[in-house]
């Protein structure tokens, strides 16, 4: 299974703890951090921490926080809704943990509809959303790792889809069909709201590695100067 940014951050947290406990040298920590943030799957993450103690390991004193490399199987069942969403002179939305049927119909006439797939559960690998939008607007939010294929027709309107579709041929697919007349369908790929925090964390990791390298360089120079004197 593909690893998420949150999975990589949890592994990085454990590596930082291991560095603080003296279980890893600065060089080992820097090398493993690079592997963590370049990992795409759990299979690439697991070897990075396989030799480190986890929660419940009696050899760890105190035990390091465990890192779960699997998805939570105790999530609540997705809520079921009608496969038709209608907004006429008004608005409608579908978000949260909802079940996406194989075929969903959206009608927006002088109104707006918001479809949020970030926590949705697809009933099959490829689902179809047929959108009829007349003098209205439909906003579609999708998470990373999901392909969006649009074959809808726009007449005096516009349909926009993200250009950064995943390359994985087994990625789930949301296929958009239908017609837009004097309206718009806007598909946005929404990253986790904590992305900026993760970017800042990675920047600090890089600065820390650079500071360690500079400290080691200066230490070698001081030792060399001392030996020469």
Coordinates of N, CA and C in Angstrom, one line a residue:
X1 N 0.8 -1.2 0.0 CA 0.0 0.0 0.0 C 0.9 1.2 0.0
X2 N 0.4 2.3 -0.6 CA 1.1 3.6 -0.7 C 1.1 4.3 0.6
X3 N 2.2 4.8 1.0 CA 2.3 5.6 2.3 C 1.8 7.0 2.1
X4 N 1.2 7.6 3.2 CA 0.8 9.0 3.2 C 1.9 9.8 3.8
X5 N 1.7 11.1 3.7 CA 2.6 12.1 4.3 C 2.6 11.9 5.9
X6 N 1.4 11.6 6.4 CA 1.3 11.4 7.8 C 2.1 10.1 8.3
X7 N 2.1 9.1 7.4 CA 2.9 7.9 7.8 C 4.4 8.2 7.8
X8 N 4.8 9.0 6.8 CA 6.2 9.4 6.7 C 6.6 10.2 7.9
X9 N 5.7 11.1 8.3 CA 6.0 12.0 9.5 C 6.1 11.2 10.8
X10 N 5.3 10.1 10.9 CA 5.3 9.3 12.1 C 6.7 8.5 12.2
X11 N 7.1 8.1 11.0 CA 8.4 7.4 11.0 C 9.5 8.3 11.3
X12 N 9.4 9.6 10.8 CA 10.5 10.6 11.0 C 10.5 10.9 12.5
X13 N 9.3 11.0 13.2 CA 9.3 11.2 14.6 C 10.0 10.1 15.4
X14 N 9.8 8.9 15.0 CA 10.5 7.8 15.7 C 12.0 7.9 15.5
X15 N 12.4 8.3 14.3 CA 13.9 8.4 14.0 C 14.5 9.5 14.9
X16 N 13.7 10.6 15.0 CA 14.3 11.7 15.9 C 14.4 11.2 17.3
X17 N 13.4 10.4 17.8 CA 13.5 9.9 19.2 C 14.7 9.0 19.3
X18 N 15.0 8.2 18.2 CA 16.1 7.2 18.3 C 17.4 8.0 18.3
X19 N 17.5 9.1 17.6 CA 18.7 9.9 17.6 C 18.9 10.5 18.9
X20 N 17.9 11.0 19.6 CA 18.0 11.6 20.9 C 18.4 10.6 21.9
X21 N 18.0 9.3 21.8 CA 18.3 8.2 22.7 C 19.7 7.7 22.4
X22 N 20.3 8.1 21.3 CA 21.7 7.6 21.0 C 21.6 6.3 20.3
X23 N 20.5 5.8 19.8 CA 20.4 4.6 19.1 C 20.8 4.7 17.6
X24 N 20.8 6.0 17.1 CA 21.3 6.3 15.8 C 22.4 7.4 15.8
X25 N 23.4 7.2 15.0 CA 24.3 8.3 14.9 C 23.7 9.4 14.0
X26 N 24.3 10.6 14.0 CA 23.7 11.7 13.2 C 23.8 11.3 11.7
X27 N 24.8 10.6 11.3 CA 24.9 10.2 9.9 C 23.8 9.2 9.5
X28 N 23.6 8.2 10.4 CA 22.5 7.2 10.2 C 21.2 7.9 10.1
X29 N 21.0 8.9 11.1 CA 19.7 9.6 11.1 C 19.4 10.3 9.8
X30 N 20.5 11.1 9.3 CA 20.3 11.8 8.1 C 20.0 10.9 6.9
X31 N 20.7 9.8 6.8 CA 20.5 8.9 5.7 C 19.1 8.3 5.8
X32 N 18.6 7.9 7.0 CA 17.3 7.3 7.1 C 16.2 8.4 6.8
X33 N 16.4 9.6 7.2 CA 15.4 10.6 7.0 C 15.2 10.8 5.5
X34 N 16.3 10.8 4.8 CA 16.2 11.0 3.3 C 15.4 9.8 2.7
X35 N 15.6 8.6 3.2 CA 14.9 7.4 2.7 C 13.4 7.6 3.1
X36 N 13.1 8.1 4.2 CA 11.7 8.2 4.7 C 10.9 9.1 3.7
X37 N 11.5 10.3 3.4 CA 10.7 11.3 2.6 C 10.8 11.0 1.1
X38 N 11.5 10.0 0.7 CA 11.5 9.6 -0.7 C 10.7 8.3 -0.8
X39 N 10.2 7.7 0.3 CA 9.5 6.4 0.3 C 8.1 6.7 -0.3
X40 N 7.6 5.8 -1.1 CA 6.3 5.8 -1.7 C 5.3 4.8 -1.1
X41 N 5.8 3.7 -0.6 CA 5.0 2.6 -0.1 C 5.4 2.2 1.3
X42 N 4.6 1.5 2.0 CA 4.9 1.0 3.3 C 6.1 0.0 3.3
X43 N 6.2 -0.7 2.2 CA 7.3 -1.6 2.0 C 8.7 -0.9 2.0
X44 N 8.7 0.3 1.6 CA 9.9 1.1 1.6 C 10.1 1.8 3.0
X45 N 9.1 2.0 3.7 CA 9.2 2.6 5.1 C 9.6 1.6 6.1
X46 N 9.1 0.4 6.1 CA 9.3 -0.6 7.1 C 10.7 -0.9 7.4
X47 N 11.6 -1.1 6.4 CA 13.0 -1.4 6.7 C 13.7 -0.2 7.5
X48 N 13.2 1.0 7.3 CA 13.9 2.1 8.0 C 13.9 2.0 9.5
X49 N 12.9 1.4 10.0 CA 12.8 1.3 11.5 C 12.7 -0.1 12.0
X50 N 13.0 -1.1 11.2 CA 12.8 -2.5 11.6 C 13.8 -2.8 12.8
X51 N 14.9 -2.1 12.9 CA 15.9 -2.4 13.9 C 15.8 -1.5 15.1
X52 N 14.7 -0.8 15.2 CA 14.4 0.1 16.3 C 13.3 -0.4 17.2
X53 N 13.4 -0.3 18.5 CA 12.3 -0.8 19.4 C 11.1 0.0 19.2
X54 N 9.9 -0.6 19.4 CA 8.6 0.0 19.3 C 7.9 -0.2 20.6
X55 N 6.7 0.4 20.7 CA 6.0 0.3 21.9 C 5.7 -1.2 22.3
X56 N 5.9 -1.6 23.5 CA 5.7 -2.9 23.9 C 6.9 -3.8 23.9
X57 N 8.1 -3.2 23.4 CA 9.3 -4.0 23.3 C 10.0 -3.8 24.6
X58 N 10.3 -4.8 25.4 CA 10.8 -4.7 26.7 C 12.3 -4.3 26.7
X59 N 12.9 -4.4 25.5 CA 14.3 -4.0 25.4 C 14.5 -2.5 25.3
X60 N 13.4 -1.8 25.2 CA 13.4 -0.3 25.1 C 13.1 0.3 26.5
X61 N 14.0 1.2 26.9 CA 13.8 1.8 28.2 C 14.2 3.2 28.2
X62 N 13.2 4.1 28.1 CA 11.8 3.9 28.0 C 11.4 3.5 26.6
X63 N 10.3 2.9 26.3 CA 9.9 2.4 25.0 C 9.7 3.7 24.1
X64 N 10.1 3.5 22.8 CA 9.8 4.6 21.9 C 8.4 4.5 21.4
X65 N 7.8 5.6 21.0 CA 6.4 5.6 20.5 C 6.3 4.7 19.3
X66 N 5.3 3.9 19.3 CA 5.1 2.9 18.1 C 4.7 3.7 16.9
X67 N 5.0 3.1 15.8 CA 4.6 3.7 14.5 C 3.8 2.6 13.8
X68 N 2.6 2.9 13.5 CA 1.7 1.9 12.8 C 1.8 2.1 11.3
X69 N 2.2 1.0 10.6 CA 2.3 1.1 9.2 C 1.1 0.3 8.5
X70 N 0.0 0.6 9.0 CA -1.2 0.0 8.4 C -2.4 1.0 8.6
X71 N -3.4 0.9 7.8 CA -4.5 1.7 8.0 C -5.4 1.2 9.1
X72 N -6.1 2.2 9.7 CA -7.0 1.9 10.8 C -8.2 1.1 10.3
X73 N -8.4 -0.1 10.8 CA -9.5 -0.9 10.3 C -10.8 -0.6 11.1
X74 N -10.7 0.2 12.1 CA -11.9 0.5 12.9 C -12.7 1.7 12.5
X75 N -12.4 2.2 11.3 CA -13.2 3.4 10.8 C -14.7 3.1 10.7
X76 N -15.5 4.0 11.0 CA -17.0 3.8 10.9 C -17.4 3.5 9.4
X77 N -18.4 2.8 9.3 CA -18.9 2.5 7.9 C -19.4 3.8 7.3
X78 N -19.1 4.0 6.0 CA -19.5 5.2 5.3 C -21.0 5.3 5.2
X79 N -21.5 6.5 5.3 CA -23.0 6.8 5.3 C -23.5 6.7 3.8
X80 N -24.6 6.1 3.7 CA -25.2 5.9 2.4 C -26.2 7.1 2.1
X81 N -26.2 7.6 0.9 CA -27.1 8.7 0.5 C -27.7 8.3 -0.9
X82 N -28.6 9.1 -1.3 CA -29.2 8.9 -2.6 C -28.1 9.2 -3.7
X83 N -28.2 8.5 -4.8 CA -27.2 8.6 -5.8 C -27.5 9.8 -6.7
X84 N -28.5 10.6 -6.3 CA -28.9 11.8 -7.0 C -28.7 13.0 -6.1
X85 N -28.1 14.1 -6.6 CA -27.9 15.3 -5.8 C -28.5 16.4 -6.7
X86 N -29.4 17.2 -6.1 CA -30.2 18.2 -6.8 C -30.1 19.5 -6.1
X87 N -29.7 20.6 -6.8 CA -29.7 21.9 -6.3 C -30.3 22.9 -7.3
X88 N -31.6 23.3 -7.1 CA -32.3 24.2 -7.9 C -32.6 25.5 -7.2
X89 N -32.0 26.6 -7.6 CA -32.1 27.9 -6.9 C -31.7 27.7 -5.4
X90 N -30.7 26.9 -5.2 CA -30.2 26.7 -3.9 C -28.9 26.0 -3.9
X91 N -28.5 25.3 -2.8 CA -27.3 24.6 -2.8 C -27.4 23.3 -2.2
X92 N -26.4 22.4 -2.5 CA -26.4 21.1 -1.9 C -24.9 20.7 -1.7
X93 N -24.6 19.8 -0.8 CA -23.3 19.3 -0.6 C -23.3 17.8 -0.2
X94 N -22.2 17.2 -0.5 CA -21.9 15.8 -0.1 C -20.5 15.7 0.4
X95 N -20.2 15.5 1.7 CA -18.9 15.5 2.2 C -18.8 14.6 3.4
X96 N -17.6 14.5 3.9 CA -17.4 13.5 5.0 C -17.2 12.1 4.5
X97 N -17.5 11.1 5.4 CA -17.2 9.7 5.0 C -18.5 9.2 4.4
X98 N -18.7 9.3 3.1 CA -19.9 8.9 2.4 C -19.5 7.8 1.4
X99 N -20.5 7.0 1.0 CA -20.3 5.9 0.1 C -20.6 6.5 -1.3
X100 N -19.7 6.4 -2.2 CA -19.9 6.8 -3.6 C -20.4 5.6 -4.4
X101 N -21.6 5.7 -4.9 CA -22.1 4.6 -5.8 C -21.4 4.6 -7.1
X102 N -21.6 3.5 -7.9 CA -20.9 3.4 -9.2 C -21.4 4.5 -10.1
X103 N -22.6 5.0 -9.9 CA -23.2 6.0 -10.8 C -23.8 7.1 -9.9
X104 N -23.4 8.3 -10.0 CA -24.0 9.4 -9.2 C -24.4 10.5 -10.2
X105 N -25.6 11.1 -10.0 CA -26.1 12.1 -10.8 C -26.2 13.4 -10.1
X106 N -25.7 14.5 -10.7 CA -25.7 15.8 -10.0 C -26.5 16.8 -11.0
X107 N -27.5 17.5 -10.4 CA -28.2 18.5 -11.2 C -28.1 19.8 -10.4
X108 N -27.5 20.8 -11.1 CA -27.4 22.2 -10.5 C -28.0 23.2 -11.5
X109 N -29.1 23.8 -11.1 CA -29.8 24.8 -11.9 C -30.0 26.0 -11.1
X110 N -29.3 27.1 -11.5 CA -29.3 28.3 -10.7 C -28.9 28.0 -9.3
X111 N -28.0 27.1 -9.1 CA -27.6 26.7 -7.7 C -26.2 26.2 -7.7
X112 N -25.7 25.8 -6.6 CA -24.4 25.3 -6.4 C -24.3 24.0 -5.7
X113 N -23.4 23.1 -6.1 CA -23.2 21.8 -5.4 C -21.7 21.6 -5.1
X114 N -21.4 21.1 -3.9 CA -20.1 20.8 -3.5 C -20.0 19.3 -3.2
X115 N -19.0 18.7 -3.9 CA -18.8 17.3 -3.8 C -17.3 17.2 -3.2
X116 N -17.2 16.6 -2.0 CA -15.9 16.4 -1.4 C -15.6 14.9 -1.3
X117 N -14.6 14.5 -2.0 CA -14.2 13.0 -2.0 C -13.1 12.7 -1.1
X118 N -12.6 13.7 -0.3 CA -11.4 13.4 0.4 C -11.5 12.3 1.5
X119 N -12.7 12.2 2.0 CA -12.9 11.1 3.0 C -13.9 10.1 2.5
X120 N -14.4 10.2 1.2 CA -15.4 9.3 0.7 C -14.8 8.0 0.4
X121 N -15.7 7.0 0.4 CA -15.3 5.6 0.1 C -16.0 5.2 -1.3
X122 N -15.1 4.9 -2.2 CA -15.7 4.5 -3.5 C -16.2 3.1 -3.5
X123 N -17.4 2.8 -4.1 CA -17.9 1.5 -4.1 C -17.2 0.6 -5.0
X124 N -16.4 1.1 -5.9 CA -15.6 0.3 -6.8 C -14.4 1.2 -7.3
X125 N -13.5 0.6 -8.0 CA -12.3 1.3 -8.3 C -12.5 2.5 -9.2
X126 N -13.5 2.4 -10.1 CA -13.9 3.5 -11.0 C -15.4 3.8 -10.8
X127 N -15.7 5.1 -10.5 CA -17.0 5.5 -10.4 C -17.3 6.7 -11.4
X128 N -18.5 6.9 -11.7 CA -18.9 7.9 -12.7 C -19.8 8.9 -12.0
X129 N -19.6 10.2 -12.2 CA -20.4 11.3 -11.8 C -20.9 12.0 -13.0
X130 N -22.2 12.0 -13.2 CA -22.8 12.7 -14.4 C -23.4 14.0 -13.9
X131 N -22.8 15.1 -14.4 CA -23.2 16.4 -13.9 C -23.9 17.2 -15.0
X132 N -25.1 17.7 -14.6 CA -25.8 18.7 -15.5 C -25.9 20.0 -14.7
X133 N -25.2 21.0 -15.3 CA -25.0 22.3 -14.6 C -25.5 23.4 -15.5
X134 N -26.6 24.1 -15.1 CA -27.2 25.1 -15.9 C -27.3 26.4 -15.1
X135 N -26.5 27.4 -15.5 CA -26.5 28.7 -14.7 C -26.2 28.4 -13.3
X136 N -25.2 27.5 -13.1 CA -24.8 27.2 -11.7 C -23.3 26.8 -11.6
X137 N -23.0 26.2 -10.5 CA -21.6 25.8 -10.3 C -21.5 24.6 -9.5
X138 N -20.5 23.7 -9.8 CA -20.2 22.5 -9.1 C -18.8 22.5 -8.7
X139 N -18.5 22.4 -7.5 CA -17.1 22.3 -7.0 C -16.8 20.9 -6.5
X140 N -15.8 20.3 -7.1 CA -15.4 18.9 -6.7 C -14.0 18.9 -6.1
X141 N -13.9 18.3 -4.9 CA -12.6 18.2 -4.2 C -12.2 16.8 -4.1
X142 N -11.0 16.5 -4.6 CA -10.5 15.1 -4.6 C -9.1 15.1 -3.9
X143 N -8.8 14.0 -3.3 CA -7.5 13.9 -2.6 C -6.4 13.5 -3.6
X144 N -5.2 13.5 -3.1 CA -4.1 13.0 -3.9 C -4.2 11.5 -4.1
X145 N -3.7 11.0 -5.2 CA -3.8 9.6 -5.5 C -5.0 9.1 -6.2
X146 N -5.9 10.0 -6.6 CA -7.1 9.7 -7.3 C -7.1 10.3 -8.6
X147 N -7.3 9.6 -9.7 CA -7.4 10.1 -11.0 C -8.7 10.7 -11.3
X148 N -8.7 11.8 -12.1 CA -10.0 12.4 -12.5 C -10.0 12.5 -14.0
X149 N -11.0 11.9 -14.6 CA -11.1 11.9 -16.1 C -12.4 12.6 -16.4
X150 N -12.3 13.7 -17.2 CA -13.5 14.4 -17.5 C -13.8 14.3 -19.0
X151 N -15.0 14.0 -19.3 CA -15.5 14.0 -20.7 C -16.7 14.8 -20.9
X152 N -17.0 15.7 -19.9 CA -18.1 16.6 -20.0 C -18.0 17.6 -21.0
X153 N -19.2 18.1 -21.5 CA -19.3 19.2 -22.5 C -19.6 20.5 -21.9
X154 N -18.9 21.5 -22.2 CA -19.2 22.9 -21.7 C -19.7 23.8 -22.8
X155 N -20.8 24.4 -22.6 CA -21.4 25.4 -23.6 C -21.6 26.7 -22.9
X156 N -20.8 27.7 -23.3 CA -20.8 29.0 -22.7 C -20.6 28.8 -21.2
X157 N -19.6 27.9 -20.9 CA -19.2 27.7 -19.5 C -17.8 27.0 -19.5
X158 N -17.5 26.4 -18.4 CA -16.1 25.9 -18.3 C -16.0 24.7 -17.4
X159 N -15.2 23.7 -17.7 CA -14.9 22.6 -16.9 C -13.4 22.6 -16.6
X160 N -13.0 22.6 -15.4 CA -11.5 22.5 -15.1 C -11.2 21.3 -14.3
X161 N -10.1 20.7 -14.6 CA -9.7 19.5 -13.9 C -8.2 19.6 -13.6
X162 N -7.7 19.0 -12.5 CA -6.2 19.1 -12.2 C -5.4 18.4 -13.2
X163 N -4.2 18.9 -13.4 CA -3.3 18.3 -14.4 C -2.3 17.3 -13.8
X164 N -2.4 17.2 -12.5 CA -1.4 16.3 -11.8 C -1.9 15.0 -11.4
X165 N -2.6 14.3 -12.4 CA -3.1 13.0 -12.1 C -2.0 12.0 -11.7
X166 N -2.3 11.1 -10.8 CA -1.2 10.1 -10.4 C -0.9 9.2 -11.6
X167 N 0.3 8.7 -11.6 CA 0.8 7.8 -12.7 C 0.4 6.3 -12.4
X168 N 0.0 6.0 -11.2 CA -0.2 4.6 -10.8 C -1.4 4.1 -11.7
X169 N -1.2 3.1 -12.5 CA -2.4 2.6 -13.3 C -3.5 1.9 -12.4
X170 N -3.2 1.6 -11.2 CA -4.2 1.0 -10.3 C -4.9 2.1 -9.4
X171 N -4.6 3.3 -9.7 CA -5.2 4.4 -8.8 C -6.7 4.4 -9.1
X172 N -7.5 4.7 -8.0 CA -9.0 4.8 -8.2 C -9.3 6.0 -9.2
X173 N -10.4 5.9 -9.9 CA -10.8 6.8 -10.9 C -12.2 7.4 -10.6
X174 N -12.2 8.7 -10.8 CA -13.5 9.4 -10.8 C -13.7 10.0 -12.2
X175 N -14.7 9.4 -12.9 CA -15.0 9.9 -14.2 C -16.2 10.8 -14.2
X176 N -15.9 12.0 -14.8 CA -17.0 13.1 -14.9 C -17.5 13.1 -16.3
X177 N -18.9 13.1 -16.3 CA -19.6 13.2 -17.6 C -20.7 14.3 -17.5
X178 N -21.4 14.6 -18.6 CA -22.5 15.5 -18.5 C -22.3 16.7 -19.3
X179 N -23.0 17.8 -19.0 CA -23.0 19.0 -19.8 C -23.1 20.2 -18.9
X180 N -22.4 21.2 -19.2 CA -22.4 22.5 -18.5 C -22.8 23.6 -19.4
X181 N -23.9 24.3 -19.0 CA -24.4 25.4 -19.8 C -24.5 26.7 -19.0
X182 N -23.7 27.7 -19.4 CA -23.6 28.9 -18.7 C -23.3 28.7 -17.2
X183 N -22.4 27.8 -17.0 CA -22.0 27.5 -15.6 C -20.6 27.0 -15.6
X184 N -20.2 26.3 -14.5 CA -18.9 25.8 -14.4 C -18.7 24.6 -13.5
X185 N -17.8 23.7 -13.8 CA -17.5 22.6 -12.9 C -16.0 22.7 -12.6
X186 N -15.7 22.8 -11.4 CA -14.3 23.1 -11.0 C -13.8 21.9 -10.1
X187 N -12.8 21.2 -10.6 CA -12.2 20.1 -9.8 C -10.9 20.5 -9.2
X188 N -10.8 20.4 -7.9 CA -9.6 20.8 -7.2 C -9.0 19.6 -6.5
X189 N -7.7 19.4 -6.6 CA -7.0 18.4 -5.8 C -6.5 19.1 -4.5
X190 N -7.0 18.7 -3.4 CA -6.8 19.3 -2.1 C -5.8 18.5 -1.3
X191 N -4.7 19.1 -1.0 CA -3.7 18.5 -0.1 C -4.1 18.7 1.3
X192 N -3.5 17.8 2.1 CA -3.7 17.9 3.6 C -3.4 19.3 4.1
X193 N -4.3 19.8 5.0 CA -4.1 21.2 5.5 C -2.8 21.3 6.3
X194 N -2.2 20.2 6.7 CA -1.0 20.3 7.5 C 0.3 20.2 6.6
X195 N 0.1 20.3 5.2 CA 1.2 20.2 4.3 C 2.3 21.3 4.6
X196 N 1.8 22.5 4.9 CA 2.8 23.6 5.2 C 3.6 23.2 6.4
X197 N 3.0 22.6 7.4 CA 3.7 22.2 8.6 C 4.8 21.2 8.3
X198 N 4.4 20.2 7.4 CA 5.3 19.2 7.0 C 6.5 19.7 6.2
X199 N 6.2 20.7 5.3 CA 7.2 21.3 4.6 C 8.2 22.0 5.5
X200 N 7.7 22.7 6.5 CA 8.6 23.4 7.5 C 9.4 22.4 8.2
X201 N 8.8 21.3 8.6 CA 9.5 20.2 9.3 C 10.7 19.7 8.4
X202 N 10.4 19.4 7.2 CA 11.5 18.9 6.3 C 12.6 20.0 6.1
X203 N 12.2 21.2 6.0 CA 13.2 22.3 5.9 C 14.1 22.3 7.1
X204 N 13.5 22.2 8.3 CA 14.3 22.1 9.5 C 15.2 20.9 9.6
X205 N 14.7 19.8 9.1 CA 15.5 18.6 9.1 C 16.7 18.8 8.2
X206 N 16.5 19.4 7.0 CA 17.7 19.7 6.2 C 18.7 20.7 6.8
X207 N 18.1 21.7 7.5 CA 19.0 22.6 8.2 C 19.8 21.9 9.3
X208 N 19.1 21.0 10.0 CA 19.8 20.3 11.1 C 20.9 19.4 10.5
X209 N 20.7 18.7 9.4 CA 21.7 17.9 8.8 C 22.9 18.8 8.4
X210 N 22.6 19.9 7.8 CA 23.7 20.8 7.4 C 24.5 21.3 8.6
X211 N 23.8 21.6 9.7 CA 24.5 22.1 10.9 C 25.4 21.0 11.4
X212 N 24.9 19.8 11.4 CA 25.7 18.7 11.9 C 27.0 18.5 11.1
X213 N 26.8 18.6 9.8 CA 27.9 18.4 8.9 C 29.0 19.5 9.1
X214 N 28.5 20.8 9.3 CA 29.4 21.9 9.5 C 30.1 21.7 10.9
X215 N 29.4 21.2 11.9 CA 30.0 21.0 13.2 C 31.1 20.0 13.1
X216 N 30.8 18.9 12.4 CA 31.8 17.8 12.3 C 33.0 18.3 11.5
X217 N 32.8 19.2 10.5 CA 33.9 19.7 9.7 C 34.8 20.6 10.6
X218 N 34.1 21.4 11.4 CA 34.9 22.3 12.3 C 35.6 21.5 13.3
X219 N 35.0 20.4 13.8 CA 35.7 19.6 14.8 C 36.9 19.0 14.2
X220 N 36.9 18.5 13.0 CA 38.0 17.9 12.4 C 39.1 18.9 12.2
X221 N 38.8 20.1 11.8 CA 39.8 21.1 11.6 C 40.4 21.5 12.9
X222 N 39.6 21.6 14.0 CA 40.2 21.9 15.3 C 41.2 20.8 15.7
X223 N 40.8 19.5 15.5 CA 41.7 18.5 15.9 C 43.0 18.5 15.1
X224 N 42.8 18.8 13.8 CA 44.0 18.8 12.9 C 44.9 19.9 13.3
X225 N 44.4 21.1 13.6 CA 45.2 22.2 14.1 C 45.9 21.9 15.4
X226 N 45.2 21.2 16.3 CA 45.7 20.8 17.6 C 46.9 19.9 17.4
X227 N 46.7 18.9 16.5 CA 47.8 17.9 16.2 C 49.0 18.6 15.6
X228 N 48.8 19.5 14.7 CA 49.9 20.2 14.1 C 50.7 21.1 15.0
X229 N 49.9 21.6 16.0 CA 50.6 22.5 17.0 C 51.4 21.6 18.0

